[in-house]
């Protein structure tokens, strides 16, 4: 009798469990989609894939070593894989950053480097046509294993360090900026930076995001002894202190820690050119006039949201119209 009761209770719990699972089918689907989304955004398998005939032109290490040797370079990196999209995408605002850099710095080489071998979408191809109207713009695909060869991070990168990262694409961007400036020198810019004045006279510099951290969204290292010292120190810090579970540790964290040691000070406000032996740390108002947490202010006169109509008089639209006119005029009604 006791065995029969236990069996009935067991069957009851099985039925209840099945009921809960199927009645919460929407929750299960949401959970599955969340897991799938995280898996997609952590996928960096494209970095190892070979280019195809439809990929962006290959970044030829030997030719580029000669072309970029003078150090008058501006670099942008796109580290997405695009597997979920099928084609490489560059949106209008990212293109605005590239155009503004080329427009305001005609004597510098502006390099847009993709890590994915994906071919560009039709829209992106049209955008790139506008960018390539500038003679100083180049768009290439970097094959990362080739790119790291002969550099201090070659063996470190080969242990698949990005597998430890919660945000591998973002942390790949961090690695790329310091590696690129170590290899070639010049200026690195994030793809959300609109350039409104010439950068041609800037050499060794960074910008404070606030008075706590030096940002890594706009940085420049020259070929001078000073620039090489900072570039080497950043690479060493990156390898020593890389943390895959900390978002900002490998970008702003690297340049902040490096300058704290190099300048022998702890606080950003004390990172003067004298303390930093000629390296310039610009105050937040220069490169980051609106604090990053208040980013919506760029898109608002009073209450306009981040989807911006062409012709609107929000700050970002006015800046784009002036500094990236080709892209701005070609984007249709929404920028």
PDB file of C-alpha atoms in Angstrom, residues 145-299:
ATOM      1  CA  UNK A 145      46.755  35.667 -36.550  1.00  0.00           C
ATOM      2  CA  UNK A 146      48.886  37.356 -39.189  1.00  0.00           C
ATOM      3  CA  UNK A 147      48.475  40.766 -37.537  1.00  0.00           C
ATOM      4  CA  UNK A 148      49.904  39.664 -34.181  1.00  0.00           C
ATOM      5  CA  UNK A 149      52.915  37.839 -35.648  1.00  0.00           C
ATOM      6  CA  UNK A 150      56.233  39.273 -34.538  1.00  0.00           C
ATOM      7  CA  UNK A 151      54.646  41.410 -31.825  1.00  0.00           C
ATOM      8  CA  UNK A 152      54.997  41.108 -28.030  1.00  0.00           C
ATOM      9  CA  UNK A 153      51.487  39.679 -27.741  1.00  0.00           C
ATOM     10  CA  UNK A 154      51.891  36.865 -30.288  1.00  0.00           C
ATOM     11  CA  UNK A 155      52.318  34.012 -27.790  1.00  0.00           C
ATOM     12  CA  UNK A 156      49.942  35.552 -25.243  1.00  0.00           C
ATOM     13  CA  UNK A 157      47.185  35.887 -27.842  1.00  0.00           C
ATOM     14  CA  UNK A 158      47.793  32.339 -29.075  1.00  0.00           C
ATOM     15  CA  UNK A 159      46.550  30.889 -25.763  1.00  0.00           C
ATOM     16  CA  UNK A 160      43.046  32.066 -26.758  1.00  0.00           C
ATOM     17  CA  UNK A 161      42.899  34.752 -24.099  1.00  0.00           C
ATOM     18  CA  UNK A 162      39.579  36.011 -25.488  1.00  0.00           C
ATOM     19  CA  UNK A 163      37.888  32.778 -24.438  1.00  0.00           C
ATOM     20  CA  UNK A 164      38.121  34.096 -20.866  1.00  0.00           C
ATOM     21  CA  UNK A 165      36.188  37.247 -21.774  1.00  0.00           C
ATOM     22  CA  UNK A 166      32.531  37.960 -21.101  1.00  0.00           C
ATOM     23  CA  UNK A 167      32.689  40.561 -23.904  1.00  0.00           C
ATOM     24  CA  UNK A 168      35.211  39.154 -26.396  1.00  0.00           C
ATOM     25  CA  UNK A 169      34.385  41.538 -29.250  1.00  0.00           C
ATOM     26  CA  UNK A 170      34.729  44.581 -27.036  1.00  0.00           C
ATOM     27  CA  UNK A 171      37.941  43.285 -25.513  1.00  0.00           C
ATOM     28  CA  UNK A 172      39.252  42.481 -28.999  1.00  0.00           C
ATOM     29  CA  UNK A 173      38.745  46.167 -29.759  1.00  0.00           C
ATOM     30  CA  UNK A 174      40.820  47.025 -26.685  1.00  0.00           C
ATOM     31  CA  UNK A 175      43.601  44.698 -27.804  1.00  0.00           C
ATOM     32  CA  UNK A 176      43.531  46.028 -31.365  1.00  0.00           C
ATOM     33  CA  UNK A 177      43.892  49.692 -30.439  1.00  0.00           C
ATOM     34  CA  UNK A 178      47.005  49.191 -28.329  1.00  0.00           C
ATOM     35  CA  UNK A 179      48.496  46.655 -30.730  1.00  0.00           C
ATOM     36  CA  UNK A 180      47.912  48.870 -33.780  1.00  0.00           C
ATOM     37  CA  UNK A 181      49.494  51.903 -32.160  1.00  0.00           C
ATOM     38  CA  UNK A 182      52.413  49.740 -31.041  1.00  0.00           C
ATOM     39  CA  UNK A 183      52.885  48.476 -34.614  1.00  0.00           C
ATOM     40  CA  UNK A 184      52.400  51.661 -36.600  1.00  0.00           C
ATOM     41  CA  UNK A 185      51.935  54.649 -34.268  1.00  0.00           C
ATOM     42  CA  UNK A 186      49.407  57.363 -34.975  1.00  0.00           C
ATOM     43  CA  UNK A 187      45.956  58.037 -33.539  1.00  0.00           C
ATOM     44  CA  UNK A 188      43.205  55.591 -32.603  1.00  0.00           C
ATOM     45  CA  UNK A 189      39.563  56.743 -32.558  1.00  0.00           C
ATOM     46  CA  UNK A 190      36.392  54.956 -31.501  1.00  0.00           C
ATOM     47  CA  UNK A 191      33.725  54.692 -34.194  1.00  0.00           C
ATOM     48  CA  UNK A 192      31.428  57.038 -32.276  1.00  0.00           C
ATOM     49  CA  UNK A 193      33.906  59.944 -32.305  1.00  0.00           C
ATOM     50  CA  UNK A 194      33.128  62.824 -34.665  1.00  0.00           C
ATOM     51  CA  UNK A 195      36.254  64.840 -35.436  1.00  0.00           C
ATOM     52  CA  UNK A 196      35.591  68.590 -35.515  1.00  0.00           C
ATOM     53  CA  UNK A 197      39.141  69.929 -35.808  1.00  0.00           C
ATOM     54  CA  UNK A 198      42.530  68.882 -37.123  1.00  0.00           C
ATOM     55  CA  UNK A 199      44.472  66.258 -35.188  1.00  0.00           C
ATOM     56  CA  UNK A 200      47.580  66.604 -37.335  1.00  0.00           C
ATOM     57  CA  UNK A 201      49.629  68.449 -34.720  1.00  0.00           C
ATOM     58  CA  UNK A 202      48.805  66.016 -31.902  1.00  0.00           C
ATOM     59  CA  UNK A 203      51.366  63.341 -31.121  1.00  0.00           C
ATOM     60  CA  UNK A 204      51.480  61.654 -27.717  1.00  0.00           C
ATOM     61  CA  UNK A 205      48.190  62.205 -25.933  1.00  0.00           C
ATOM     62  CA  UNK A 206      44.988  60.833 -24.463  1.00  0.00           C
ATOM     63  CA  UNK A 207      41.839  62.365 -23.036  1.00  0.00           C
ATOM     64  CA  UNK A 208      40.428  62.088 -19.540  1.00  0.00           C
ATOM     65  CA  UNK A 209      36.890  60.718 -19.534  1.00  0.00           C
ATOM     66  CA  UNK A 210      36.438  62.152 -16.047  1.00  0.00           C
ATOM     67  CA  UNK A 211      38.856  62.941 -13.212  1.00  0.00           C
ATOM     68  CA  UNK A 212      39.048  59.254 -12.257  1.00  0.00           C
ATOM     69  CA  UNK A 213      39.914  57.500 -15.533  1.00  0.00           C
ATOM     70  CA  UNK A 214      41.825  58.259 -18.699  1.00  0.00           C
ATOM     71  CA  UNK A 215      39.693  57.156 -21.642  1.00  0.00           C
ATOM     72  CA  UNK A 216      40.860  54.904 -24.471  1.00  0.00           C
ATOM     73  CA  UNK A 217      38.491  56.216 -27.153  1.00  0.00           C
ATOM     74  CA  UNK A 218      40.920  58.857 -28.454  1.00  0.00           C
ATOM     75  CA  UNK A 219      44.619  58.117 -28.002  1.00  0.00           C
ATOM     76  CA  UNK A 220      47.795  58.893 -29.907  1.00  0.00           C
ATOM     77  CA  UNK A 221      51.307  57.450 -29.711  1.00  0.00           C
ATOM     78  CA  UNK A 222      54.104  58.765 -31.925  1.00  0.00           C
ATOM     79  CA  UNK A 223      57.287  57.145 -33.200  1.00  0.00           C
ATOM     80  CA  UNK A 224      59.366  59.195 -30.783  1.00  0.00           C
ATOM     81  CA  UNK A 225      61.055  57.682 -27.745  1.00  0.00           C
ATOM     82  CA  UNK A 226      58.173  58.988 -25.630  1.00  0.00           C
ATOM     83  CA  UNK A 227      55.534  57.402 -27.842  1.00  0.00           C
ATOM     84  CA  UNK A 228      57.369  54.093 -28.006  1.00  0.00           C
ATOM     85  CA  UNK A 229      57.751  54.029 -24.215  1.00  0.00           C
ATOM     86  CA  UNK A 230      54.012  54.509 -23.667  1.00  0.00           C
ATOM     87  CA  UNK A 231      53.066  52.018 -26.403  1.00  0.00           C
ATOM     88  CA  UNK A 232      55.352  49.350 -24.942  1.00  0.00           C
ATOM     89  CA  UNK A 233      54.094  49.977 -21.416  1.00  0.00           C
ATOM     90  CA  UNK A 234      50.461  49.671 -22.540  1.00  0.00           C
ATOM     91  CA  UNK A 235      51.128  46.341 -24.255  1.00  0.00           C
ATOM     92  CA  UNK A 236      52.859  44.998 -21.151  1.00  0.00           C
ATOM     93  CA  UNK A 237      50.028  46.153 -18.882  1.00  0.00           C
ATOM     94  CA  UNK A 238      47.433  44.635 -21.210  1.00  0.00           C
ATOM     95  CA  UNK A 239      49.073  41.212 -21.038  1.00  0.00           C
ATOM     96  CA  UNK A 240      49.737  41.370 -17.306  1.00  0.00           C
ATOM     97  CA  UNK A 241      46.370  42.715 -16.164  1.00  0.00           C
ATOM     98  CA  UNK A 242      43.878  41.426 -18.753  1.00  0.00           C
ATOM     99  CA  UNK A 243      40.587  40.554 -17.051  1.00  0.00           C
ATOM    100  CA  UNK A 244      37.791  39.023 -19.086  1.00  0.00           C
ATOM    101  CA  UNK A 245      35.158  39.667 -16.420  1.00  0.00           C
ATOM    102  CA  UNK A 246      35.749  43.422 -16.144  1.00  0.00           C
ATOM    103  CA  UNK A 247      34.369  45.574 -18.979  1.00  0.00           C
ATOM    104  CA  UNK A 248      36.679  48.591 -18.767  1.00  0.00           C
ATOM    105  CA  UNK A 249      39.776  46.962 -17.340  1.00  0.00           C
ATOM    106  CA  UNK A 250      41.448  46.316 -20.699  1.00  0.00           C
ATOM    107  CA  UNK A 251      40.800  49.670 -22.385  1.00  0.00           C
ATOM    108  CA  UNK A 252      40.651  52.726 -20.143  1.00  0.00           C
ATOM    109  CA  UNK A 253      42.132  50.596 -17.380  1.00  0.00           C
ATOM    110  CA  UNK A 254      45.287  49.965 -19.418  1.00  0.00           C
ATOM    111  CA  UNK A 255      46.013  53.586 -20.326  1.00  0.00           C
ATOM    112  CA  UNK A 256      45.094  54.815 -16.828  1.00  0.00           C
ATOM    113  CA  UNK A 257      47.382  52.347 -15.037  1.00  0.00           C
ATOM    114  CA  UNK A 258      50.173  52.944 -17.542  1.00  0.00           C
ATOM    115  CA  UNK A 259      50.086  56.705 -17.040  1.00  0.00           C
ATOM    116  CA  UNK A 260      49.844  56.379 -13.265  1.00  0.00           C
ATOM    117  CA  UNK A 261      53.163  54.544 -13.358  1.00  0.00           C
ATOM    118  CA  UNK A 262      54.769  56.611 -16.109  1.00  0.00           C
ATOM    119  CA  UNK A 263      53.789  59.959 -14.592  1.00  0.00           C
ATOM    120  CA  UNK A 264      54.343  58.749 -11.001  1.00  0.00           C
ATOM    121  CA  UNK A 265      50.947  60.103  -9.898  1.00  0.00           C
ATOM    122  CA  UNK A 266      47.675  58.434  -8.890  1.00  0.00           C
ATOM    123  CA  UNK A 267      45.080  61.010  -9.881  1.00  0.00           C
ATOM    124  CA  UNK A 268      44.190  62.021 -13.430  1.00  0.00           C
ATOM    125  CA  UNK A 269      44.123  65.712 -12.502  1.00  0.00           C
ATOM    126  CA  UNK A 270      47.826  65.433 -11.623  1.00  0.00           C
ATOM    127  CA  UNK A 271      48.794  63.978 -15.017  1.00  0.00           C
ATOM    128  CA  UNK A 272      50.347  67.174 -16.326  1.00  0.00           C
ATOM    129  CA  UNK A 273      52.808  67.332 -19.211  1.00  0.00           C
ATOM    130  CA  UNK A 274      55.580  67.962 -16.693  1.00  0.00           C
ATOM    131  CA  UNK A 275      54.766  64.907 -14.586  1.00  0.00           C
ATOM    132  CA  UNK A 276      54.214  62.826 -17.737  1.00  0.00           C
ATOM    133  CA  UNK A 277      57.463  63.876 -19.463  1.00  0.00           C
ATOM    134  CA  UNK A 278      55.687  65.503 -22.382  1.00  0.00           C
ATOM    135  CA  UNK A 279      52.714  63.142 -22.719  1.00  0.00           C
ATOM    136  CA  UNK A 280      49.509  65.209 -22.783  1.00  0.00           C
ATOM    137  CA  UNK A 281      46.324  64.191 -20.970  1.00  0.00           C
ATOM    138  CA  UNK A 282      43.536  66.488 -22.100  1.00  0.00           C
ATOM    139  CA  UNK A 283      40.767  67.398 -19.646  1.00  0.00           C
ATOM    140  CA  UNK A 284      37.333  65.772 -20.089  1.00  0.00           C
ATOM    141  CA  UNK A 285      35.805  68.787 -21.839  1.00  0.00           C
ATOM    142  CA  UNK A 286      38.126  68.419 -24.853  1.00  0.00           C
ATOM    143  CA  UNK A 287      37.148  64.958 -26.145  1.00  0.00           C
ATOM    144  CA  UNK A 288      34.183  64.096 -23.906  1.00  0.00           C
ATOM    145  CA  UNK A 289      32.236  67.351 -23.425  1.00  0.00           C
ATOM    146  CA  UNK A 290      29.141  65.378 -22.412  1.00  0.00           C
ATOM    147  CA  UNK A 291      29.715  62.668 -19.788  1.00  0.00           C
ATOM    148  CA  UNK A 292      29.121  59.213 -21.277  1.00  0.00           C
ATOM    149  CA  UNK A 293      26.181  58.489 -18.961  1.00  0.00           C
ATOM    150  CA  UNK A 294      24.480  61.621 -20.331  1.00  0.00           C
ATOM    151  CA  UNK A 295      24.898  60.557 -23.976  1.00  0.00           C
ATOM    152  CA  UNK A 296      21.244  61.314 -24.809  1.00  0.00           C
ATOM    153  CA  UNK A 297      22.040  65.013 -24.518  1.00  0.00           C
ATOM    154  CA  UNK A 298      23.691  64.757 -27.942  1.00  0.00           C
ATOM    155  CA  UNK A 299      20.342  63.816 -29.422  1.00  0.00           C
TER     156      UNK A 299
END
